[in-house]
PDB file of C-alpha atoms in Angstrom:
ATOM      1  CA  LYS A 194       4.526  28.884 -19.828  1.00 50.00           C
ATOM      2  CA  HIS A 195       2.884  29.534 -23.144  1.00 55.00           C
ATOM      3  CA  ARG A 196       3.156  33.219 -24.061  1.00 61.00           C
ATOM      4  CA  VAL A 197       1.274  35.043 -26.808  1.00 59.00           C
ATOM      5  CA  SER A 198       2.902  38.228 -28.023  1.00 62.00           C
ATOM      6  CA  VAL A 199       1.077  41.334 -29.170  1.00 59.00           C
ATOM      7  CA  LYS A 200       2.773  41.278 -32.590  1.00 60.00           C
ATOM      8  CA  THR A 201       1.643  37.693 -33.131  1.00 62.00           C
ATOM      9  CA  LEU A 202      -1.937  38.713 -32.451  1.00 57.00           C
ATOM     10  CA  GLN A 203      -1.686  41.675 -34.817  1.00 57.00           C
ATOM     11  CA  ASN A 204      -0.416  39.426 -37.603  1.00 58.00           C
ATOM     12  CA  SER A 205      -2.816  36.536 -36.959  1.00 58.00           C
ATOM     13  CA  ARG A 206      -5.975  36.003 -38.970  1.00 50.00           C
ATOM     14  CA  SER A 207      -8.090  35.721 -35.836  1.00 50.00           C
ATOM     15  CA  TYR A 208      -7.442  39.381 -35.006  1.00 50.00           C
ATOM     16  CA  VAL A 209     -10.319  41.523 -36.180  1.00 53.00           C
ATOM     17  CA  SER A 210      -9.146  44.759 -37.721  1.00 50.00           C
ATOM     18  CA  GLY A 211     -11.242  47.720 -36.773  1.00 50.00           C
ATOM     19  CA  LYS A 212     -11.316  50.675 -34.438  1.00 46.00           C
ATOM     20  CA  ARG A 213      -8.999  49.048 -31.884  1.00 53.00           C
ATOM     21  CA  LYS A 214      -6.315  47.898 -34.314  1.00 51.00           C
ATOM     22  CA  GLY A 215      -3.512  49.775 -32.591  1.00 56.00           C
ATOM     23  CA  ASP A 216      -4.876  49.483 -29.062  1.00 65.00           C
ATOM     24  CA  LYS A 217      -2.160  47.696 -27.111  1.00 67.00           C
ATOM     25  CA  LYS A 218      -4.281  47.164 -23.973  1.00 67.00           C
ATOM     26  CA  TYR A 219      -6.928  45.394 -26.042  1.00 68.00           C
ATOM     27  CA  LEU A 220      -4.337  43.091 -27.568  1.00 68.00           C
ATOM     28  CA  MET A 221      -2.809  42.397 -24.165  1.00 69.00           C
ATOM     29  CA  SER A 222      -6.221  41.400 -22.800  1.00 69.00           C
ATOM     30  CA  ILE A 223      -6.694  38.971 -25.710  1.00 68.00           C
ATOM     31  CA  ALA A 224      -3.256  37.494 -25.031  1.00 69.00           C
ATOM     32  CA  ALA A 225      -4.092  37.066 -21.343  1.00 70.00           C
ATOM     33  CA  ALA A 226      -7.397  35.409 -22.213  1.00 68.00           C
ATOM     34  CA  LYS A 227      -5.655  32.940 -24.532  1.00 68.00           C
ATOM     35  CA  ARG A 228      -3.098  32.086 -21.846  1.00 67.00           C
ATOM     36  CA  SER A 229      -5.745  31.534 -19.182  1.00 61.00           C
ATOM     37  CA  THR A 230      -7.786  29.113 -21.303  1.00 63.00           C
ATOM     38  CA  LYS A 231      -4.825  26.752 -21.795  1.00 63.00           C
ATOM     39  CA  LYS A 232      -4.343  25.521 -18.247  1.00 67.00           C
ATOM     40  CA  LYS A 233      -2.285  22.416 -17.674  1.00 71.00           C
ATOM     41  CA  LYS A 234      -3.933  19.543 -15.818  1.00 77.00           C
ATOM     42  CA  LYS A 235      -2.461  18.901 -12.422  1.00 82.00           C
ATOM     43  CA  TYR A 236      -0.855  15.457 -12.003  1.00 83.00           C
ATOM     44  CA  VAL A 237      -2.643  13.404  -9.372  1.00 82.00           C
ATOM     45  CA  GLU A 238      -0.530  10.655  -7.870  1.00 83.00           C
ATOM     46  CA  PRO A 239      -2.395   7.316  -7.843  1.00 83.00           C
ATOM     47  CA  SER A 240      -3.527   6.018  -4.480  1.00 89.00           C
ATOM     48  CA  TYR A 241      -4.436   2.486  -3.407  1.00 90.00           C
ATOM     49  CA  ARG A 242      -6.351   3.516  -0.270  1.00 90.00           C
ATOM     50  CA  LEU A 243      -9.750   2.525  -1.642  1.00 90.00           C
ATOM     51  CA  TYR A 244      -8.496  -0.945  -2.578  1.00 91.00           C
ATOM     52  CA  ILE A 245      -6.783  -1.333   0.801  1.00 91.00           C
ATOM     53  CA  GLN A 246     -10.089  -0.592   2.541  1.00 90.00           C
ATOM     54  CA  LYS A 247     -11.969  -3.074   0.311  1.00 92.00           C
ATOM     55  CA  VAL A 248      -9.489  -5.877   1.018  1.00 91.00           C
ATOM     56  CA  LEU A 249      -9.585  -5.084   4.731  1.00 92.00           C
ATOM     57  CA  LYS A 250     -13.397  -5.248   4.753  1.00 92.00           C
ATOM     58  CA  LYS A 251     -13.280  -8.615   2.935  1.00 91.00           C
ATOM     59  CA  LEU A 252     -11.003  -9.998   5.641  1.00 90.00           C
ATOM     60  CA  ASP A 253     -12.974  -8.627   8.584  1.00 90.00           C
ATOM     61  CA  GLU A 254     -16.056  -6.423   8.356  1.00 88.00           C
ATOM     62  CA  ASN A 255     -15.479  -4.843  11.754  1.00 90.00           C
ATOM     63  CA  ALA A 256     -11.832  -3.998  11.116  1.00 88.00           C
ATOM     64  CA  GLY A 257     -10.748  -0.454  10.459  1.00 88.00           C
ATOM     65  CA  MET A 258      -7.561   1.408   9.695  1.00 89.00           C
ATOM     66  CA  SER A 259      -6.316   4.822  10.700  1.00 90.00           C
ATOM     67  CA  LYS A 260      -5.247   7.406   8.174  1.00 90.00           C
ATOM     68  CA  HIS A 261      -1.582   6.966   9.094  1.00 94.00           C
ATOM     69  CA  GLY A 262      -1.843   3.192   8.751  1.00 92.00           C
ATOM     70  CA  ALA A 263      -3.491   3.521   5.341  1.00 91.00           C
ATOM     71  CA  ASN A 264      -0.755   5.953   4.260  1.00 92.00           C
ATOM     72  CA  ALA A 265       1.937   3.496   5.363  1.00 94.00           C
ATOM     73  CA  VAL A 266       0.370   0.588   3.457  1.00 93.00           C
ATOM     74  CA  ASN A 267      -0.203   2.853   0.452  1.00 94.00           C
ATOM     75  CA  SER A 268       3.454   3.907   0.333  1.00 94.00           C
ATOM     76  CA  MET A 269       4.558   0.269   0.698  1.00 93.00           C
ATOM     77  CA  LEU A 270       2.365  -0.751  -2.240  1.00 92.00           C
ATOM     78  CA  LYS A 271       3.668   2.119  -4.371  1.00 93.00           C
ATOM     79  CA  ASP A 272       7.252   1.127  -3.583  1.00 93.00           C
ATOM     80  CA  LEU A 273       6.563  -2.536  -4.380  1.00 91.00           C
ATOM     81  CA  PHE A 274       4.855  -1.618  -7.661  1.00 91.00           C
ATOM     82  CA  ARG A 275       7.785   0.622  -8.604  1.00 93.00           C
ATOM     83  CA  ARG A 276      10.328  -2.101  -7.832  1.00 93.00           C
ATOM     84  CA  ILE A 277       8.447  -4.769  -9.792  1.00 92.00           C
ATOM     85  CA  SER A 278       7.909  -2.483 -12.786  1.00 93.00           C
ATOM     86  CA  GLU A 279      11.569  -1.417 -12.852  1.00 94.00           C
ATOM     87  CA  GLU A 280      12.755  -5.031 -12.661  1.00 94.00           C
ATOM     88  CA  ALA A 281      10.276  -6.132 -15.347  1.00 94.00           C
ATOM     89  CA  SER A 282      11.401  -3.315 -17.658  1.00 94.00           C
ATOM     90  CA  ARG A 283      15.035  -4.308 -17.069  1.00 94.00           C
ATOM     91  CA  LEU A 284      14.172  -7.908 -17.996  1.00 93.00           C
ATOM     92  CA  LEU A 285      12.418  -6.677 -21.142  1.00 93.00           C
ATOM     93  CA  ARG A 286      15.480  -4.673 -22.166  1.00 93.00           C
ATOM     94  CA  LEU A 287      17.723  -7.692 -21.620  1.00 92.00           C
ATOM     95  CA  SER A 288      15.475  -9.969 -23.672  1.00 91.00           C
ATOM     96  CA  ARG A 289      14.966  -7.240 -26.320  1.00 92.00           C
ATOM     97  CA  ARG A 290      11.199  -7.402 -26.135  1.00 90.00           C
ATOM     98  CA  THR A 291       8.677  -4.594 -26.022  1.00 90.00           C
ATOM     99  CA  THR A 292       5.640  -6.289 -24.472  1.00 91.00           C
ATOM    100  CA  CYS A 293       5.498  -7.094 -20.786  1.00 89.00           C
ATOM    101  CA  GLY A 294       3.667 -10.321 -20.026  1.00 88.00           C
ATOM    102  CA  LYS A 295       2.844 -12.562 -17.102  1.00 86.00           C
ATOM    103  CA  ASN A 296       6.211 -14.324 -17.196  1.00 87.00           C
ATOM    104  CA  GLU A 297       8.202 -11.088 -16.947  1.00 90.00           C
ATOM    105  CA  ILE A 298       6.144  -9.925 -13.975  1.00 89.00           C
ATOM    106  CA  LEU A 299       6.508 -13.281 -12.200  1.00 90.00           C
ATOM    107  CA  THR A 300      10.257 -13.319 -12.834  1.00 91.00           C
ATOM    108  CA  ALA A 301      10.526  -9.795 -11.426  1.00 92.00           C
ATOM    109  CA  VAL A 302       8.579 -10.892  -8.331  1.00 92.00           C
ATOM    110  CA  HIS A 303      10.888 -13.914  -7.924  1.00 91.00           C
ATOM    111  CA  ILE A 304      13.917 -11.612  -8.081  1.00 92.00           C
ATOM    112  CA  ILE A 305      12.541  -9.022  -5.647  1.00 91.00           C
ATOM    113  CA  ALA A 306      10.511 -11.008  -3.105  1.00 89.00           C
ATOM    114  CA  PRO A 307      11.704 -13.683  -0.677  1.00 90.00           C
ATOM    115  CA  ARG A 308      11.365 -17.291  -1.857  1.00 90.00           C
ATOM    116  CA  ASP A 309       8.193 -18.276   0.055  1.00 91.00           C
ATOM    117  CA  ILE A 310       6.313 -15.095  -0.831  1.00 90.00           C
ATOM    118  CA  ALA A 311       7.319 -15.389  -4.497  1.00 90.00           C
ATOM    119  CA  ARG A 312       6.093 -19.001  -4.552  1.00 91.00           C
ATOM    120  CA  ASP A 313       2.724 -17.975  -3.075  1.00 92.00           C
ATOM    121  CA  VAL A 314       2.403 -15.144  -5.587  1.00 89.00           C
ATOM    122  CA  ALA A 315       3.112 -17.570  -8.447  1.00 88.00           C
ATOM    123  CA  LYS A 316       0.426 -19.997  -7.210  1.00 91.00           C
ATOM    124  CA  LEU A 317      -2.162 -17.242  -6.778  1.00 91.00           C
ATOM    125  CA  THR A 318      -1.349 -15.822 -10.202  1.00 88.00           C
ATOM    126  CA  GLU A 319      -1.828 -19.208 -11.859  1.00 89.00           C
ATOM    127  CA  MET A 320      -5.170 -19.692 -10.087  1.00 91.00           C
ATOM    128  CA  LYS A 321      -6.430 -16.236 -11.078  1.00 89.00           C
ATOM    129  CA  MET A 322      -5.234 -16.578 -14.680  1.00 88.00           C
ATOM    130  CA  HIS A 323      -6.968 -19.966 -14.960  1.00 90.00           C
ATOM    131  CA  ALA A 324     -10.223 -18.483 -13.615  1.00 91.00           C
ATOM    132  CA  TYR A 325      -9.896 -15.510 -15.976  1.00 89.00           C
ATOM    133  CA  ARG A 326      -9.412 -17.775 -19.002  1.00 88.00           C
ATOM    134  CA  ARG A 327     -12.506 -19.782 -18.030  1.00 89.00           C
ATOM    135  CA  THR A 328     -14.645 -16.617 -17.922  1.00 90.00           C
ATOM    136  CA  ILE A 329     -13.360 -15.495 -21.326  1.00 86.00           C
ATOM    137  CA  GLN A 330     -14.100 -18.858 -22.979  1.00 82.00           C
ATOM    138  CA  LYS A 331     -17.758 -18.780 -21.881  1.00 72.00           C
TER     139      LYS A 331
END
């Protein structure tokens, strides 16, 4: 935690000299106020629940998912993302590159996923990249 001492406040330019110059309680209250204004933001772990619901609604509008089911799919997606990113970063270190591209991600998927799933992912990626390039060129 960030601490502000009384002596630091006495020596700082922001301290106004006056009637309360030696008042320790006053200086302690200033120190507490400075500490309370510098709060650290709490880390919020990313969640894919919203995207899971959107994909589910695209497949079937009447389909639903329980909270426990959504949590299970969410944890599976987080684990898959972690595995792919770790493998892609390992490939980048081996090739001595700093930028991760499509080829590194696809290679990581081929290493991690079974053969048929990796092949389907490669086909879908090519289709989406082709569509993306067409929209950029317009």
